[in-house]
Coordinates of C-alpha atoms in Angstrom, one line a residue:
X1 CA 88.7 121.7 69.7
X2 CA 91.2 122.9 72.3
X3 CA 89.5 124.8 75.4
X4 CA 91.9 127.3 77.1
X5 CA 91.4 128.9 80.5
X6 CA 89.9 132.3 80.4
X7 CA 92.4 133.5 83.1
X8 CA 95.9 134.5 82.4
X9 CA 98.7 132.2 82.4
X10 CA 100.8 132.1 85.6
X11 CA 104.7 131.7 85.4
X12 CA 106.0 128.3 86.0
X13 CA 107.3 127.9 89.7
X14 CA 111.0 126.4 89.5
X15 CA 111.2 126.2 93.4
X16 CA 111.6 123.4 95.8
X17 CA 108.2 123.0 97.4
X18 CA 109.4 123.1 101.0
X19 CA 111.2 126.6 100.2
X20 CA 107.8 128.0 98.1
X21 CA 105.5 127.0 100.8
X22 CA 107.5 127.9 103.9
X23 CA 109.4 130.9 102.4
X24 CA 107.8 133.5 104.7
X25 CA 107.1 131.1 107.5
X26 CA 109.9 132.6 109.6
X27 CA 108.5 136.2 109.3
X28 CA 105.1 135.1 110.3
X29 CA 106.8 134.1 113.6
X30 CA 104.3 133.5 116.5
X31 CA 101.2 133.3 114.1
X32 CA 99.7 129.8 114.5
X33 CA 100.4 127.5 111.7
X34 CA 98.8 124.2 112.8
X35 CA 96.7 123.5 115.7
X36 CA 95.6 120.2 117.0
X37 CA 91.8 120.5 118.0
X38 CA 91.9 117.4 120.2
X39 CA 94.9 118.7 122.5
X40 CA 95.2 122.3 121.7
X41 CA 98.8 121.7 120.7
X42 CA 99.9 124.5 118.4
X43 CA 102.7 124.8 116.2
X44 CA 103.6 128.5 115.3
X45 CA 105.1 129.5 111.8
X46 CA 108.6 130.4 113.4
X47 CA 108.5 127.0 115.0
X48 CA 107.4 125.1 111.8
X49 CA 110.2 126.7 109.8
X50 CA 112.7 125.6 112.5
X51 CA 111.6 122.2 113.0
X52 CA 111.9 121.5 109.4
X53 CA 115.2 123.1 109.2
X54 CA 116.3 120.8 112.1
X55 CA 114.9 117.6 111.0
X56 CA 116.1 118.0 107.6
X57 CA 119.7 118.3 109.1
X58 CA 118.9 115.2 111.5
X59 CA 117.5 113.2 108.4
X60 CA 120.8 114.3 106.3
X61 CA 122.6 113.1 109.4
X62 CA 121.1 109.7 109.0
X63 CA 122.1 109.3 105.5
X64 CA 118.9 110.4 103.8
X65 CA 119.7 112.2 100.6
X66 CA 118.7 113.1 97.1
X67 CA 116.5 110.7 95.4
X68 CA 115.8 108.6 98.7
X69 CA 112.2 107.7 99.4
X70 CA 110.6 108.0 102.9
X71 CA 107.3 106.5 103.4
X72 CA 105.1 108.6 105.8
X73 CA 102.4 106.8 107.5
X74 CA 100.2 108.8 109.8
X75 CA 96.8 110.3 110.3
X76 CA 96.5 114.1 110.3
X77 CA 99.0 115.5 113.0
X78 CA 100.7 118.9 113.3
X79 CA 104.1 117.2 112.7
X80 CA 102.9 115.8 109.4
X81 CA 104.1 118.8 107.3
X82 CA 107.1 118.9 109.6
X83 CA 108.3 115.3 108.3
X84 CA 107.2 116.2 104.6
X85 CA 109.0 119.5 104.1
X86 CA 112.1 118.0 106.1
X87 CA 112.4 115.4 103.6
X88 CA 112.3 117.3 100.7
X89 CA 114.5 119.9 102.2
X90 CA 117.0 116.9 102.6
X91 CA 116.6 116.0 99.1
X92 CA 114.3 113.1 99.4
X93 CA 110.8 112.1 98.3
X94 CA 107.8 111.4 100.3
X95 CA 105.2 108.6 99.4
X96 CA 102.1 109.1 101.7
X97 CA 100.5 106.0 103.2
X98 CA 96.8 105.7 104.2
X99 CA 96.4 105.1 107.9
X100 CA 93.5 102.6 107.3
X101 CA 95.7 100.5 104.7
X102 CA 96.7 96.8 105.9
X103 CA 100.1 95.5 106.2
X104 CA 99.9 93.9 102.9
X105 CA 98.7 97.0 101.1
X106 CA 101.7 99.1 102.7
X107 CA 104.2 96.4 101.9
X108 CA 103.4 96.4 98.4
X109 CA 103.8 100.3 98.3
X110 CA 106.8 100.3 100.3
X111 CA 108.3 97.7 97.9
X112 CA 107.0 99.5 94.8
X113 CA 108.2 102.9 96.1
X114 CA 111.8 101.7 97.0
X115 CA 111.3 103.3 100.5
X116 CA 114.4 103.6 102.5
X117 CA 112.7 104.8 105.6
X118 CA 109.3 104.8 107.4
X119 CA 107.8 107.4 109.7
X120 CA 104.6 106.4 111.5
X121 CA 102.8 106.9 114.8
X122 CA 102.3 104.9 117.7
X123 CA 98.8 103.8 117.3
X124 CA 99.9 102.6 113.9
X125 CA 103.1 101.3 114.7
X126 CA 101.9 97.5 115.2
X127 CA 100.5 97.7 111.3
X128 CA 103.9 99.4 110.4
X129 CA 106.1 96.7 112.0
X130 CA 104.1 94.0 110.1
X131 CA 104.2 95.7 106.8
X132 CA 108.0 96.1 107.4
X133 CA 108.5 92.5 108.0
X134 CA 106.6 91.6 105.0
X135 CA 108.9 93.6 103.0
X136 CA 111.9 91.8 104.8
X137 CA 110.5 88.3 103.8
X138 CA 109.8 89.4 100.4
X139 CA 113.1 91.0 99.7
X140 CA 115.5 90.7 102.2
X141 CA 115.6 94.3 102.8
X142 CA 115.1 96.0 106.4
X143 CA 114.1 99.5 107.2
X144 CA 113.8 101.5 110.5
X145 CA 110.2 102.9 111.6
X146 CA 110.6 106.3 113.3
X147 CA 107.5 107.7 115.1
X148 CA 106.3 111.3 115.3
X149 CA 105.4 110.5 119.2
X150 CA 106.9 107.9 121.1
X151 CA 106.6 104.0 120.9
X152 CA 108.9 101.5 122.7
X153 CA 111.6 100.2 120.3
X154 CA 111.4 103.2 118.1
X155 CA 113.2 106.5 117.8
X156 CA 111.3 109.5 117.6
X157 CA 111.6 112.0 114.7
X158 CA 112.2 114.7 117.4
X159 CA 115.2 112.7 118.7
X160 CA 116.9 113.6 115.3
X161 CA 116.5 117.4 115.4
X162 CA 120.0 118.6 114.6
X163 CA 121.3 122.2 114.4
X164 CA 123.8 121.4 111.9
X165 CA 123.7 122.0 108.3
X166 CA 122.1 120.0 105.5
X167 CA 124.8 118.7 102.9
X168 CA 124.2 120.7 99.8
X169 CA 122.7 119.4 96.7
X170 CA 121.4 120.3 93.5
X171 CA 117.6 120.5 92.9
X172 CA 115.9 120.5 89.5
X173 CA 112.2 121.4 90.3
X174 CA 111.1 120.2 87.0
X175 CA 112.6 116.7 87.1
X176 CA 113.0 116.0 90.9
X177 CA 110.0 114.1 92.5
X178 CA 108.8 115.8 95.9
X179 CA 106.0 113.5 96.6
X180 CA 104.9 110.0 95.2
X181 CA 101.4 109.5 96.3
X182 CA 99.5 106.2 95.0
X183 CA 96.8 106.2 92.6
X184 CA 95.0 103.7 90.8
X185 CA 94.6 106.2 87.6
X186 CA 92.0 105.3 85.4
X187 CA 92.4 101.4 85.7
X188 CA 94.5 98.8 87.4
X189 CA 96.4 98.5 90.5
X190 CA 97.6 101.5 92.6
X191 CA 100.6 103.2 91.0
X192 CA 103.3 105.7 92.3
X193 CA 102.3 109.2 90.9
X194 CA 105.6 111.1 90.4
X195 CA 104.5 114.7 91.4
X196 CA 107.6 117.3 90.8
X197 CA 108.2 120.2 92.9
X198 CA 107.3 122.2 89.8
X199 CA 104.0 120.3 89.6
X200 CA 103.4 121.2 93.1
X201 CA 104.3 124.8 93.3
X202 CA 102.7 125.8 90.0
X203 CA 99.3 124.4 90.7
X204 CA 99.4 126.3 93.8
X205 CA 99.7 129.6 91.8
X206 CA 97.2 128.2 89.5
X207 CA 94.9 127.6 92.2
X208 CA 95.6 131.1 93.8
X209 CA 94.5 133.0 90.8
X210 CA 90.7 131.5 91.4
X211 CA 90.5 130.8 95.0
X212 CA 92.8 132.4 97.6
X213 CA 93.1 132.0 101.5
X214 CA 95.2 134.5 103.6
X215 CA 96.6 135.0 107.0
X216 CA 93.1 135.9 108.3
X217 CA 91.8 132.6 107.5
X218 CA 91.1 129.5 109.4
X219 CA 90.9 126.2 107.5
X220 CA 89.4 123.0 109.0
X221 CA 91.6 120.0 108.2
X222 CA 89.3 117.0 108.1
X223 CA 90.3 115.4 104.9
X224 CA 93.4 113.1 105.2
X225 CA 96.7 114.7 104.7
X226 CA 97.9 111.7 102.7
X227 CA 95.6 112.2 99.9
X228 CA 96.6 114.4 97.3
X229 CA 93.3 116.8 97.9
X230 CA 94.0 117.1 101.6
X231 CA 97.8 117.4 101.0
X232 CA 97.4 120.4 98.7
X233 CA 94.5 122.5 99.9
X234 CA 95.2 121.7 103.7
X235 CA 98.9 121.5 104.0
X236 CA 100.6 123.2 100.9
X237 CA 98.1 126.0 100.0
X238 CA 97.2 126.9 103.4
X239 CA 100.7 127.2 104.9
X240 CA 101.9 129.0 101.7
X241 CA 99.4 131.7 102.1
X242 CA 99.6 132.0 106.2
X243 CA 96.4 130.7 107.2
X244 CA 95.7 128.6 110.5
X245 CA 95.1 125.0 110.0
X246 CA 92.9 123.3 112.7
X247 CA 93.9 119.7 112.4
X248 CA 91.6 116.7 112.8
X249 CA 93.3 113.3 113.3
X250 CA 90.3 111.6 111.9
X251 CA 86.8 112.6 110.9
X252 CA 83.9 112.7 113.6
X253 CA 81.1 114.6 112.6
X254 CA 80.4 116.2 116.2
X255 CA 83.9 117.2 116.4
X256 CA 83.9 118.7 112.9
X257 CA 80.5 120.6 113.5
X258 CA 81.8 121.8 117.1
X259 CA 85.1 123.0 115.4
X260 CA 83.3 124.8 112.7
X261 CA 81.7 127.2 115.3
X262 CA 84.3 127.2 118.1
X263 CA 87.5 127.7 115.9
X264 CA 85.6 130.3 113.7
X265 CA 86.3 128.5 110.7
X266 CA 86.6 130.6 107.2
X267 CA 87.1 127.8 104.7
X268 CA 86.2 124.0 104.7
X269 CA 87.3 121.7 102.2
X270 CA 85.2 118.3 102.1
X271 CA 83.8 115.4 100.1
X272 CA 80.4 114.7 99.3
X273 CA 79.5 112.6 102.5
X274 CA 80.1 115.7 104.6
X275 CA 78.0 117.7 102.5
X276 CA 75.2 115.3 103.1
X277 CA 75.5 116.1 107.2
X278 CA 75.9 119.7 106.4
X279 CA 72.5 119.7 104.6
X280 CA 70.6 117.5 106.9
X281 CA 72.1 117.2 110.4
X282 CA 69.9 119.0 112.9
X283 CA 72.8 120.3 114.9
X284 CA 74.0 122.5 112.0
X285 CA 71.1 124.7 112.2
X286 CA 72.0 125.5 115.9
X287 CA 75.5 126.5 115.2
X288 CA 77.0 130.0 114.6
X289 CA 78.7 129.7 111.4
X290 CA 78.9 133.6 110.5
X291 CA 82.7 133.4 110.1
X292 CA 82.4 130.5 107.5
X293 CA 82.8 132.0 104.1
X294 CA 83.5 129.1 101.6
X295 CA 82.6 125.6 101.3
X296 CA 84.7 123.7 98.6
X297 CA 83.8 119.8 97.4
X298 CA 85.7 117.5 95.6
X299 CA 87.2 114.1 95.7
X300 CA 84.1 112.6 93.9
X301 CA 80.9 113.8 92.2
X302 CA 78.4 115.8 94.0
X303 CA 74.8 116.1 93.5
X304 CA 73.3 119.4 92.2
X305 CA 70.6 119.3 94.7
X306 CA 72.9 118.6 97.7
X307 CA 75.1 121.5 96.6
X308 CA 72.0 124.1 96.6
X309 CA 70.7 122.7 99.9
X310 CA 74.1 123.2 101.7
X311 CA 74.5 126.7 99.9
X312 CA 71.0 127.5 101.1
X313 CA 71.3 126.5 104.8
X314 CA 74.7 127.8 105.4
X315 CA 74.3 130.9 103.5
X316 CA 77.8 130.9 102.0
X317 CA 79.7 130.1 98.9
X318 CA 79.6 126.5 97.6
X319 CA 81.6 125.3 95.1
X320 CA 83.3 122.3 93.4
X321 CA 86.8 121.4 92.3
X322 CA 88.0 119.0 89.9
X323 CA 91.3 117.1 89.5
X324 CA 93.0 113.8 90.1
X325 CA 96.4 112.7 91.8
X326 CA 98.1 112.7 88.3
X327 CA 97.1 116.4 88.0
X328 CA 98.9 117.6 91.2
X329 CA 95.9 117.6 91.8
X330 CA 93.6 120.2 90.2
X331 CA 92.5 121.5 86.8
X332 CA 89.4 123.2 87.6
X333 CA 87.8 125.0 90.5
X334 CA 84.8 127.4 91.4
X335 CA 86.1 130.8 91.2
X336 CA 85.7 133.1 94.5
X337 CA 82.7 135.2 94.1
X338 CA 81.2 133.5 91.2
X339 CA 77.8 133.2 92.6
X340 CA 76.1 132.9 89.3
X341 CA 78.0 129.5 88.6
X342 CA 75.5 126.7 88.0
X343 CA 75.3 124.0 90.6
X344 CA 76.9 121.0 90.0
X345 CA 79.5 122.4 87.7
X346 CA 83.2 121.9 88.8
X347 CA 84.3 125.5 88.0
X348 CA 86.5 126.8 85.3
X349 CA 89.7 125.7 83.8
X350 CA 92.7 126.8 86.0
X351 CA 95.2 129.3 84.3
X352 CA 97.8 127.7 82.1
X353 CA 95.4 124.8 81.6
X354 CA 94.2 123.4 78.3
X355 CA 91.4 120.8 77.9
X356 CA 89.6 118.6 75.1
X357 CA 86.5 116.7 74.9
X358 CA 87.3 113.6 73.1
X359 CA 85.4 110.4 71.7
X360 CA 87.4 107.7 73.7
X361 CA 86.3 105.3 71.0
X362 CA 87.9 107.4 68.2
X363 CA 90.3 109.7 69.7
X364 CA 88.5 112.6 67.8
X365 CA 87.2 115.6 69.5
X366 CA 83.3 115.5 69.9
X367 CA 80.9 118.0 68.3
X368 CA 80.6 121.4 70.1
X369 CA 78.3 121.0 73.1
X370 CA 78.7 117.4 73.2
X371 CA 80.1 115.4 76.1
X372 CA 83.4 113.5 75.9
X373 CA 86.3 112.2 77.8
X374 CA 88.2 115.1 79.2
X375 CA 91.9 115.4 78.5
X376 CA 94.1 118.1 80.3
X377 CA 97.5 119.7 79.4
X378 CA 99.1 122.0 81.6
X379 CA 102.0 122.4 83.8
X380 CA 100.4 120.3 86.8
X381 CA 100.4 117.3 84.8
X382 CA 102.2 114.5 86.7
X383 CA 106.0 113.6 85.6
X384 CA 104.5 109.7 85.1
X385 CA 104.0 106.7 87.0
X386 CA 107.1 105.5 89.0
X387 CA 108.6 102.6 87.3
X388 CA 105.8 102.1 84.8
X389 CA 106.5 103.5 81.7
X390 CA 103.9 101.8 79.7
X391 CA 101.0 102.8 82.2
X392 CA 102.4 106.5 81.7
X393 CA 102.3 106.4 78.1
X394 CA 98.8 105.0 78.4
X395 CA 97.6 107.9 80.4
X396 CA 99.6 110.8 78.9
X397 CA 100.1 110.8 75.2
X398 CA 103.0 112.0 73.1
X399 CA 101.5 115.4 72.9
X400 CA 101.2 115.8 76.6
X401 CA 97.5 115.4 77.1
X402 CA 96.4 113.4 80.2
X403 CA 93.5 111.2 79.3
X404 CA 91.6 111.4 82.4
X405 CA 88.8 108.8 81.9
X406 CA 86.1 111.1 82.9
X407 CA 83.5 112.3 80.8
X408 CA 82.7 116.1 80.7
X409 CA 81.0 118.7 79.1
X410 CA 81.3 122.7 78.9
X411 CA 78.6 125.2 78.6
X412 CA 79.1 128.4 76.4
X413 CA 80.2 130.3 79.6
X414 CA 83.3 128.0 80.4
X415 CA 81.3 126.2 83.1
X416 CA 82.7 122.5 83.3
X417 CA 80.6 119.4 84.3
X418 CA 81.8 116.0 85.0
X419 CA 78.8 113.8 83.9
X420 CA 80.0 110.1 83.9
X421 CA 83.2 108.0 83.8
X422 CA 84.8 105.8 81.3
X423 CA 87.3 104.6 83.6
X424 CA 86.9 101.5 86.0
X425 CA 88.0 103.2 89.1
X426 CA 85.4 103.0 92.2
X427 CA 85.1 106.3 94.3
X428 CA 83.7 105.3 97.7
X429 CA 83.1 108.5 99.8
X430 CA 86.1 110.1 97.8
X431 CA 88.5 107.3 98.2
X432 CA 89.9 105.4 95.4
X433 CA 89.0 101.7 95.0
X434 CA 90.6 99.8 92.4
X435 CA 88.3 96.9 91.1
X436 CA 91.4 95.0 89.7
X437 CA 93.0 94.9 93.3
X438 CA 89.8 93.4 94.7
X439 CA 89.4 90.9 92.0
X440 CA 93.0 89.5 92.6
X441 CA 91.9 89.1 96.3
X442 CA 88.5 87.5 95.4
X443 CA 90.1 84.7 93.2
X444 CA 92.7 83.5 95.8
X445 CA 89.5 82.0 97.7
X446 CA 89.2 78.4 97.0
X447 CA 85.7 78.7 96.7
X448 CA 85.9 81.4 94.1
X449 CA 86.1 80.6 90.4
X450 CA 86.1 84.0 88.9
X451 CA 85.0 87.4 90.0
X452 CA 84.3 91.1 88.9
X453 CA 83.8 94.1 90.8
X454 CA 82.0 97.2 89.7
X455 CA 80.7 100.5 91.6
X456 CA 77.0 100.5 92.4
X457 CA 75.1 103.1 94.4
X458 CA 73.8 102.5 97.7
X459 CA 70.5 103.9 99.5
X460 CA 72.6 107.2 100.0
X461 CA 73.9 107.6 96.8
X462 CA 77.3 106.6 97.5
X463 CA 79.4 104.5 95.3
X464 CA 80.2 101.2 96.8
X465 CA 82.1 98.0 95.6
X466 CA 80.0 95.2 94.4
X467 CA 81.3 91.8 93.4
X468 CA 80.1 89.4 91.0
X469 CA 81.2 86.1 92.1
X470 CA 81.4 82.5 90.1
X471 CA 81.4 79.7 92.7
X472 CA 83.7 76.8 92.2
X473 CA 81.6 73.9 91.4
X474 CA 80.4 71.9 94.2
X475 CA 81.9 74.3 96.9
X476 CA 79.2 76.1 98.9
X477 CA 80.2 79.5 99.8
X478 CA 78.1 82.7 101.0
X479 CA 78.2 86.3 100.3
X480 CA 79.0 86.9 103.9
X481 CA 82.1 84.5 103.5
X482 CA 83.3 86.4 100.4
X483 CA 82.9 89.8 102.2
X484 CA 84.8 88.4 105.0
X485 CA 87.6 87.2 102.9
X486 CA 88.3 90.5 101.4
X487 CA 87.7 92.5 104.7
X488 CA 90.9 90.9 106.1
X489 CA 93.0 91.9 103.3
X490 CA 92.1 95.9 102.7
X491 CA 91.5 98.8 104.3
X492 CA 87.7 99.5 105.5
X493 CA 87.0 101.8 102.5
X494 CA 87.7 99.3 100.1
X495 CA 85.7 96.5 101.4
X496 CA 83.1 94.7 99.2
X497 CA 79.6 95.8 100.4
X498 CA 77.3 93.5 98.2
X499 CA 77.7 90.3 96.2
X500 CA 75.9 88.3 93.5
X501 CA 76.6 85.1 92.2
X502 CA 76.5 84.4 88.8
X503 CA 77.4 81.7 86.3
X504 CA 80.0 83.5 84.2
X505 CA 82.0 86.8 84.3
X506 CA 81.3 88.7 80.9
X507 CA 84.5 88.9 79.0
X508 CA 85.9 90.1 75.7
X509 CA 87.7 87.5 73.5
X510 CA 91.1 89.2 74.8
X511 CA 90.0 88.2 78.4
X512 CA 89.4 91.7 79.6
X513 CA 86.3 92.0 81.9
X514 CA 83.2 93.7 80.4
X515 CA 82.1 95.7 83.2
X516 CA 80.1 97.7 81.0
X517 CA 77.6 94.9 80.9
X518 CA 77.6 94.4 84.7
X519 CA 76.9 98.3 85.0
X520 CA 74.0 97.6 82.4
X521 CA 72.7 94.8 84.4
X522 CA 72.5 96.9 87.4
X523 CA 70.6 99.9 85.8
X524 CA 68.3 97.6 84.1
X525 CA 67.5 96.4 87.7
X526 CA 67.2 99.8 89.2

């Protein structure tokens, strides 16, 4: 059967994302928009609107035009949204890069996204240079690296500020891609997710029907802006609603807890590892968190007991949200004030959103009350994967249903629960880790004949990558050597954290790795 949201539909928003988010920014004038917690640097809404306008003109003068892709390689900074919206205001598309990514990972994305320009920051500029050099070697194409601060040999984006006009161009919000984040989807290697202006703006309206912030709210920004959860909750939505965003360049527990109290934070958006700290860290009990009203957790499954423990300890509403990059990113969220909602549920379907629960083996809807793969249809469903029509067709069917790869169920009150995954993707502390990517690196080692990777639970309940390795005959190799081999190729969150040596990787006749058997093997042991 088709499940529909119990909330009235929202109108599709066909506006450029920079106009929709910053439409009231000039009128908010001196109200603080972004505050850097480490330096105290504040960008007001009036300054934000002016910077975006002037940088868009500067980028246009540099030749950035409709359809050009600009790579944004940065931790959270107060200038992140300036670059983001200036690029889209010039007609371009932003592809976001993890500040933890290696030069090899970055180069792959730059090439795949067909990026024309890169924007970074001085602490990351050496990594950016190495990535651009790899691109030059592999494609013969060079690109300039701008920085948001200052670095020898690189122009600052602030040097591009220009009071001239942005050349006019036509925008089709339903078609034109605003951001191109990378996701592994349900399986495989990272792919560029084409999110249009309509996708992003309409998803904000869907979210605002159930969960709202306003000009009196203070939002703490510890989630990375490059990730679609942080981009939506902490940048697009917070700035659209006029809140003040307290920006943390990286997550530090002490700085986070200090900021919660000192900055009188009202809304915190977190991943499960932060919930663990909120539940157990002794310092939390000594804080005055009377201003905190709501905590929303997403990006990975959250244990019901942990959710209840945080709600009890802080005395605030704690809810979950659900989605994925391909959903711009949200399809479900805890509705404000819904204190009777069961713990561990991910909330209700957003307005204008439909869902099905499907037997992934047969493609048929499961019986009422039974769990099934969650399929979603709505205006937030991505345009597709960039340059990968076959992958797009495998994820979004001809009727517009996006197959999430997650197994869920819904109760009689419309509360949704995510109970399992049919997809192979590993979620390490909210970060996506693609097994296929790690396997490709593993088998390049001369001492490894074959390998498979799955997610397993560590002592704290986090999902971590474990490698099953088939050694080459007669070639000695240790687990430490295997982990070190991968460590040099990937961002820290993608590292192999356990290794087991086996005689053969279980595979189907087609050659596909049967990860299910490896997971069953792990469950039997535990």
